[in-house]
Amino acid sequence: MVGKTCGNIMQADQPRGYIMGYFTESPDGLANAFSLHLASSRDGRNWIALNDGQPVLVPEIGECGMRDPFIFRKQDGQYIVAATNMWNSEFILCYDSPDLIRFDRGRLLRLNSSGMHAWAPEIIYDSERREYAIFWSGNTDRNRIYVNYTDDFLSVSEPQVFFDPGYDVIDASITQHDRMFYLSFKDEREPEEAPREGKRIKGAASASMRPGSFNETVYPKAIGEPMIEGPVIIRALDEDKWYLYGDCYKPINAKCFAWETTDIYGWAWSPMNRRSYQLPPNAKHISIVSVGPDDWDRLMEAYSPPDWRRLRSYALPDYYLRSDGSYAKLSPIPFDPFTSLLWKIVPGLADPEGLSFESVHQPGCYLRCLQFVLRLSDWDDSVVFREECTFLHSEGLSDPSWSSFHPYLYPDLFVATDGAYFRILAIEHEEERPFATFQLS
């Protein structure tokens, strides 16, 4: 035994942090990558894309793409990755991994032979049966959650209905705590259908993992607005809280949401402050596993963090600095082209104690202070260009853990948002401070 069960994972002994698995989509499809991506977090709230944001596993079996990748640590300490075989398939993808660096024995595992799609597979160890339960979203006359059992992930039992509250449901995820199991899922009914709870996250609780045990124990309150799906729950490593994540596909694809609670039994979830968390760009249908010090160190050595950064607004924490032609603009995520929000931070072109911002989307273009407005300009080796492209960093005016920035040429002034644009302004009043405070992450 290498750890204790917590959530839908084997919780590592003395966990160092969390690793997230996900695939990517964006509103216009420019970031679509149906592969396994990884991100890391020490607190379960703020995430850093690994491998420079590139996939670590690109499927070459099945439909040669994966959705809804789920990472699970087995009883022997090895990992398995299970994923949806894109859309309408009776099979799921499975890969073995000793360390989330090498992925072996990629294979298709058939979960049903009745023509149902096998969406969003997740895994939990059923200690009563001494087998692994693979539960997934299937469809006949309507959507239900099904389960197969296995001890080797090479063959499985016949599917059984695992959860059926009497209406369409998909995207089940199970969390264990204090001998209770908590099932989060998406109510797949239409939002306007009575009782007007559809397309939202809901939950159920049971002391048993037996099929049908959650059917009559659904909590009465739905969470979030319509079109949110893919729930996952983790326990915080640095405070007595639980976090619930979900993402939406409409009206804007790949927007993520988070809630928190100190009372998972009471299912009393509150929206998390948007400033308190940040996910990797375009992350979809995430799964999360805790890792101990050895695995953490190996993963950090194997996968470099990205060489780009993002700058978001304290006043509007869903809004980020992006390049838009020759202007720097403030826009809400997600958007395409998503690379326009990525910046390479380099030592100040006029003073290495400062910093300069080079656009990833428009290589060779730098943020520049021109007539007290932030613009983008092509590289120019002149002294004036270097000075106008250099900024000085200070503690955030509204939060010292965030940042504020001063133009090199006007150190008493601040970079601040003014509507959709960035200007160079004097900050004289308390209410102006949030607009000159940013997170560089």
XYZ file of C-alpha atoms in Angstrom:
441
model
C 0.000 0.000 0.000
C 1.548 3.299 -1.082
C -0.956 5.758 0.261
C -4.499 6.327 1.415
C -7.649 6.733 -0.604
C -8.793 10.336 -0.915
C -11.009 11.504 -3.696
C -10.918 9.447 -6.879
C -7.178 8.859 -6.472
C -4.760 7.006 -4.292
C -3.555 9.908 -2.169
C 0.230 9.834 -1.975
C 1.833 9.569 1.448
C 3.187 13.025 2.337
C 2.097 14.496 -1.026
C 4.376 17.152 -2.469
C 1.731 18.473 -4.834
C -0.808 17.668 -7.506
C -0.513 16.693 -11.162
C -3.375 17.502 -13.513
C -4.191 15.640 -16.719
C -6.283 17.248 -19.440
C -6.851 17.713 -23.154
C -7.271 21.115 -24.789
C -9.923 22.955 -26.766
C -10.521 26.635 -27.432
C -13.488 28.689 -28.693
C -12.456 28.677 -32.365
C -10.637 25.344 -32.210
C -7.124 26.734 -32.668
C -5.902 25.074 -29.450
C -7.670 21.739 -29.967
C -5.279 18.921 -29.045
C -6.862 15.573 -28.198
C -3.842 14.324 -26.293
C -2.679 14.050 -22.692
C -1.300 17.300 -21.241
C 0.052 17.687 -17.708
C 0.198 20.568 -15.248
C 1.546 20.851 -11.701
C 0.398 22.636 -8.565
C 1.659 22.797 -4.997
C -1.660 24.085 -3.621
C -4.297 22.591 -5.933
C -5.404 26.054 -7.073
C -2.667 27.580 -9.200
C -1.421 25.397 -12.021
C 1.649 25.477 -14.266
C 1.553 23.740 -17.649
C 4.367 21.185 -17.964
C 6.384 20.179 -21.028
C 6.131 23.774 -22.290
C 2.382 23.273 -22.652
C 2.845 20.493 -25.222
C 1.235 17.030 -24.913
C 3.148 14.256 -23.170
C 1.155 11.470 -24.821
C -0.310 11.562 -28.341
C -2.491 8.506 -29.027
C -1.698 6.373 -32.065
C -4.418 3.798 -31.414
C -8.187 3.828 -31.779
C -9.364 7.147 -33.211
C -5.842 8.561 -32.650
C -7.166 11.101 -30.176
C -8.304 11.184 -26.562
C -10.848 13.160 -24.619
C -11.402 13.198 -20.856
C -8.025 11.668 -19.833
C -8.101 10.230 -16.312
C -4.926 9.524 -14.325
C -5.141 6.928 -11.546
C -2.552 5.497 -9.171
C -3.118 1.787 -8.649
C -2.595 -0.201 -5.448
C 0.933 -1.128 -6.556
C 1.942 2.520 -7.012
C 1.943 2.358 -10.810
C -0.236 4.680 -12.868
C -2.852 4.007 -15.484
C -4.304 6.533 -17.921
C -7.831 5.898 -19.204
C -9.540 8.153 -21.745
C -12.506 8.478 -24.064
C -11.784 7.154 -27.570
C -12.940 10.489 -28.996
C -16.718 10.266 -29.539
C -18.893 7.273 -30.391
C -16.869 4.255 -29.331
C -17.537 1.208 -27.143
C -13.811 1.240 -26.342
C -11.673 3.392 -24.096
C -7.934 4.036 -24.355
C -5.649 2.625 -21.649
C -1.948 3.208 -21.019
C 0.321 1.961 -18.237
C 2.928 4.255 -16.741
C 5.417 3.856 -13.901
C 6.004 7.594 -13.542
C 3.804 9.676 -15.933
C 6.915 10.105 -18.068
C 6.905 6.777 -19.910
C 3.633 5.410 -21.266
C 3.492 1.744 -22.287
C 1.098 -0.896 -23.597
C -1.359 1.469 -25.204
C -4.509 -0.543 -25.844
C -8.233 -0.385 -26.476
C -10.438 -1.762 -23.718
C -13.996 -2.609 -24.724
C -16.536 -1.665 -22.057
C -19.733 -2.672 -23.861
C -20.931 -4.443 -27.022
C -24.325 -2.770 -27.328
C -23.310 0.286 -29.332
C -23.154 2.690 -26.385
C -20.494 5.363 -26.310
C -18.094 4.993 -23.378
C -17.457 8.575 -22.298
C -15.384 10.033 -19.474
C -14.049 6.836 -17.842
C -12.861 7.146 -14.247
C -11.454 4.563 -11.850
C -11.682 3.828 -8.157
C -10.512 0.825 -6.151
C -13.444 -1.080 -4.655
C -11.986 -2.542 -1.450
C -15.099 -4.635 -0.837
C -14.737 -6.427 -4.183
C -10.935 -6.118 -4.242
C -11.182 -4.963 -7.825
C -10.984 -1.720 -9.731
C -14.252 -0.145 -10.818
C -14.224 1.647 -14.176
C -17.291 3.867 -14.314
C -18.323 5.760 -17.424
C -21.161 7.547 -19.224
C -23.215 5.360 -21.569
C -26.345 5.896 -23.604
C -29.316 3.702 -24.538
C -32.731 5.361 -24.337
C -30.974 7.965 -22.182
C -27.655 8.599 -20.451
C -26.691 6.642 -17.341
C -23.473 5.844 -15.492
C -22.229 2.287 -16.029
C -19.480 0.262 -14.350
C -17.149 -2.588 -15.282
C -14.796 -4.348 -12.861
C -11.242 -5.448 -13.502
C -8.096 -6.528 -11.693
C -5.677 -6.076 -14.583
C -7.106 -3.477 -17.019
C -6.771 -6.064 -19.776
C -10.221 -7.627 -19.486
C -13.360 -6.391 -17.750
C -16.660 -7.713 -16.455
C -19.936 -7.126 -18.269
C -21.231 -3.570 -17.778
C -23.798 -2.819 -15.093
C -25.835 0.298 -14.448
C -23.998 2.032 -11.630
C -25.973 5.258 -11.197
C -29.419 6.102 -12.509
C -31.395 8.791 -10.643
C -34.197 8.583 -13.183
C -32.979 11.207 -15.661
C -30.054 11.789 -18.022
C -26.654 11.961 -16.309
C -23.030 11.957 -17.518
C -19.503 12.716 -16.227
C -19.471 10.935 -12.864
C -16.564 11.360 -10.460
C -16.198 9.763 -7.014
C -14.522 11.183 -3.930
C -13.982 9.209 -0.709
C -13.748 10.717 2.779
C -14.386 9.306 6.271
C -15.926 6.055 5.006
C -18.339 7.933 2.782
C -18.325 8.182 -1.000
C -19.389 11.373 -2.787
C -20.445 11.188 -6.415
C -20.407 14.389 -8.462
C -21.995 14.331 -11.881
C -23.610 16.406 -14.601
C -27.396 16.538 -14.839
C -27.723 16.178 -18.614
C -31.323 17.365 -18.901
C -31.984 20.600 -20.748
C -31.860 23.755 -18.561
C -35.483 24.656 -19.287
C -36.744 21.153 -18.452
C -38.414 20.852 -15.020
C -37.116 21.169 -12.354
C -34.740 23.518 -14.266
C -31.538 21.991 -12.911
C -30.179 20.605 -16.168
C -26.646 20.983 -17.547
C -25.291 21.655 -14.033
C -23.145 19.820 -11.515
C -24.934 17.801 -8.838
C -23.894 15.358 -6.141
C -24.916 12.238 -4.224
C -23.523 10.419 -1.175
C -23.350 6.783 -0.097
C -21.545 4.602 2.415
C -21.333 1.906 -0.263
C -19.820 1.573 -3.721
C -22.380 -0.986 -4.830
C -24.242 -0.279 -8.081
C -27.421 1.649 -7.382
C -26.319 2.859 -3.953
C -26.287 6.544 -5.030
C -29.648 6.507 -6.825
C -31.799 7.777 -3.943
C -29.299 10.056 -2.215
C -28.898 12.972 -4.628
C -28.322 16.325 -2.937
C -31.134 18.772 -3.727
C -29.022 21.711 -4.865
C -27.419 22.001 -8.317
C -24.094 23.846 -8.591
C -23.205 26.568 -11.074
C -24.834 27.833 -14.210
C -25.969 25.690 -17.167
C -23.465 23.992 -19.473
C -20.890 23.139 -16.770
C -19.557 19.569 -16.851
C -16.549 17.373 -16.066
C -16.545 17.751 -12.247
C -13.548 16.717 -10.162
C -13.042 17.146 -6.405
C -9.735 17.275 -4.519
C -8.784 17.996 -0.934
C -6.516 20.969 -0.297
C -2.988 20.239 0.863
C -2.519 23.529 2.732
C -5.935 24.177 4.321
C -9.014 22.340 5.575
C -10.993 22.675 2.364
C -12.205 20.771 -0.643
C -12.093 22.152 -4.184
C -14.541 21.321 -6.976
C -13.614 22.071 -10.586
C -15.720 22.024 -13.735
C -15.602 23.483 -17.239
C -18.152 24.512 -19.836
C -18.523 24.056 -23.575
C -21.188 26.754 -24.101
C -21.557 29.678 -24.501
C -17.732 29.794 -24.525
C -15.814 26.540 -24.767
C -13.016 25.801 -22.247
C -13.942 28.268 -19.522
C -13.207 26.752 -16.100
C -14.915 27.269 -12.756
C -14.088 26.339 -9.162
C -15.948 26.061 -5.862
C -14.791 25.341 -2.312
C -16.194 23.942 0.919
C -15.136 22.906 4.412
C -18.198 20.629 4.631
C -18.228 18.047 1.879
C -20.841 15.993 3.750
C -23.222 18.963 3.726
C -22.404 19.618 0.037
C -22.201 23.339 0.858
C -20.175 24.680 -2.074
C -19.339 28.356 -2.634
C -17.710 29.863 -5.736
C -13.980 30.278 -5.235
C -12.607 33.788 -5.630
C -11.443 33.988 -9.228
C -8.156 35.520 -8.068
C -7.457 32.396 -5.978
C -7.028 29.918 -8.816
C -5.675 29.693 -12.335
C -5.716 26.714 -14.675
C -3.528 26.013 -17.713
C -4.719 27.608 -20.956
C -7.611 25.750 -22.624
C -7.702 22.849 -20.133
C -10.718 20.565 -20.643
C -12.189 17.756 -18.520
C -9.365 17.634 -16.029
C -8.309 14.857 -13.691
C -6.012 15.351 -10.713
C -3.692 13.002 -8.818
C -1.484 13.761 -5.829
C 2.189 12.762 -5.998
C 4.849 12.241 -3.362
C 8.309 13.849 -3.255
C 10.082 11.273 -5.448
C 7.520 11.342 -8.255
C 7.279 15.127 -8.024
C 11.031 15.591 -8.384
C 11.204 13.197 -11.348
C 8.344 14.958 -13.112
C 9.810 18.425 -12.539
C 13.133 17.221 -13.938
C 11.544 15.522 -16.961
C 9.086 18.260 -17.924
C 10.198 21.838 -18.163
C 7.774 24.600 -17.228
C 6.825 26.892 -20.100
C 9.107 29.774 -21.037
C 6.034 31.995 -21.439
C 3.986 33.867 -18.858
C 0.497 35.340 -18.657
C -0.507 38.693 -17.168
C -3.987 38.948 -15.651
C -5.887 41.791 -14.101
C -6.598 42.049 -10.382
C -9.693 44.166 -11.032
C -11.018 41.681 -13.609
C -9.342 38.335 -12.856
C -10.835 36.594 -15.911
C -9.165 39.200 -18.149
C -5.647 38.928 -19.537
C -3.164 41.039 -21.452
C -3.102 40.000 -25.106
C -1.523 41.210 -28.313
C -3.988 42.457 -30.919
C -2.190 43.740 -33.980
C -0.243 46.787 -32.846
C -2.129 47.185 -29.565
C -2.039 45.575 -26.132
C -5.596 44.786 -25.067
C -7.431 43.345 -22.080
C -9.686 40.390 -22.957
C -11.596 37.706 -21.030
C -10.350 34.133 -21.368
C -10.739 31.847 -23.176
C -10.189 33.287 -26.650
C -8.428 32.566 -29.917
C -5.731 32.841 -30.963
C -4.824 31.733 -27.438
C -1.116 32.328 -28.089
C -1.822 36.071 -28.087
C -1.954 35.989 -24.257
C 1.509 34.407 -23.953
C 4.593 36.531 -23.294
C 8.292 35.832 -22.950
C 9.722 37.855 -20.081
C 13.288 38.976 -20.732
C 15.660 41.278 -18.838
C 14.843 44.900 -19.487
C 16.182 46.022 -22.849
C 17.373 49.299 -21.319
C 18.107 48.050 -17.790
C 18.546 44.380 -16.807
C 17.036 45.192 -13.404
C 13.768 45.800 -15.242
C 11.898 43.536 -17.630
C 10.557 43.528 -21.168
C 7.683 41.593 -22.748
C 8.095 39.819 -26.096
C 4.943 38.465 -27.734
C 4.839 34.691 -28.336
C 2.113 35.205 -30.932
C 4.072 37.927 -32.736
C 7.744 36.959 -32.211
C 10.108 39.902 -32.311
C 7.373 42.309 -31.179
C 7.622 43.937 -27.746
C 5.283 45.831 -25.458
C 6.155 49.489 -25.797
C 5.068 52.686 -24.100
C 4.095 55.053 -26.908
C 2.375 58.326 -26.057
C 1.289 56.837 -22.706
C -0.426 53.853 -24.318
C 0.884 50.255 -24.448
C 1.480 49.231 -28.054
C 3.339 46.431 -29.826
C 6.357 47.294 -31.937
C 8.821 45.300 -34.008
C 12.362 45.065 -32.702
C 14.382 48.235 -33.122
C 17.908 48.451 -31.768
C 17.652 52.154 -30.976
C 18.134 53.527 -27.477
C 14.625 55.024 -27.540
C 13.063 51.664 -28.431
C 14.917 49.899 -25.610
C 13.844 52.512 -23.075
C 10.211 52.531 -24.187
C 10.102 48.705 -23.991
C 11.487 48.450 -20.451
C 9.345 48.294 -17.315
C 10.111 48.262 -13.616
C 8.424 45.871 -11.219
C 7.023 46.638 -7.770
C 4.642 45.019 -5.279
C 1.040 45.064 -6.390
C -0.829 48.157 -5.251
C -3.884 46.105 -4.228
C -2.085 42.929 -3.150
C 1.651 42.659 -2.404
C 1.709 39.079 -3.703
C 0.693 40.433 -7.141
C 2.616 42.992 -9.222
C 2.501 46.554 -10.474
C 4.623 47.930 -13.316
C 6.177 51.316 -14.098
C 7.514 52.493 -17.449
C 11.272 52.868 -17.337
C 10.937 56.429 -18.638
C 8.177 57.370 -16.154
C 8.962 55.552 -12.892
C 6.344 57.516 -10.937
C 3.543 56.369 -13.226
C 1.904 52.948 -13.549
C 0.730 50.586 -16.260
C -3.042 50.424 -15.749
C -6.086 49.174 -17.605
C -8.489 51.702 -19.055
C -11.418 49.826 -20.544
C -10.003 47.359 -23.069
C -6.643 49.125 -23.331
C -3.521 49.666 -21.235
C -2.392 53.181 -20.485
C 0.317 54.874 -18.447
C -1.387 56.681 -15.590
C -0.840 58.319 -12.234
C -2.566 56.283 -9.503
C -3.809 58.701 -6.864
C -6.912 57.095 -5.368
C -7.590 53.795 -3.612
C -10.261 52.770 -6.106
C -7.733 53.068 -8.958
C -5.271 50.606 -7.456
C -6.922 47.344 -8.660
C -6.608 48.524 -12.271
C -2.829 48.871 -11.861
C -2.363 45.495 -10.157
C -1.576 42.294 -12.117
C -0.518 38.699 -11.668
C 2.433 37.564 -13.739
C 2.106 33.795 -13.807
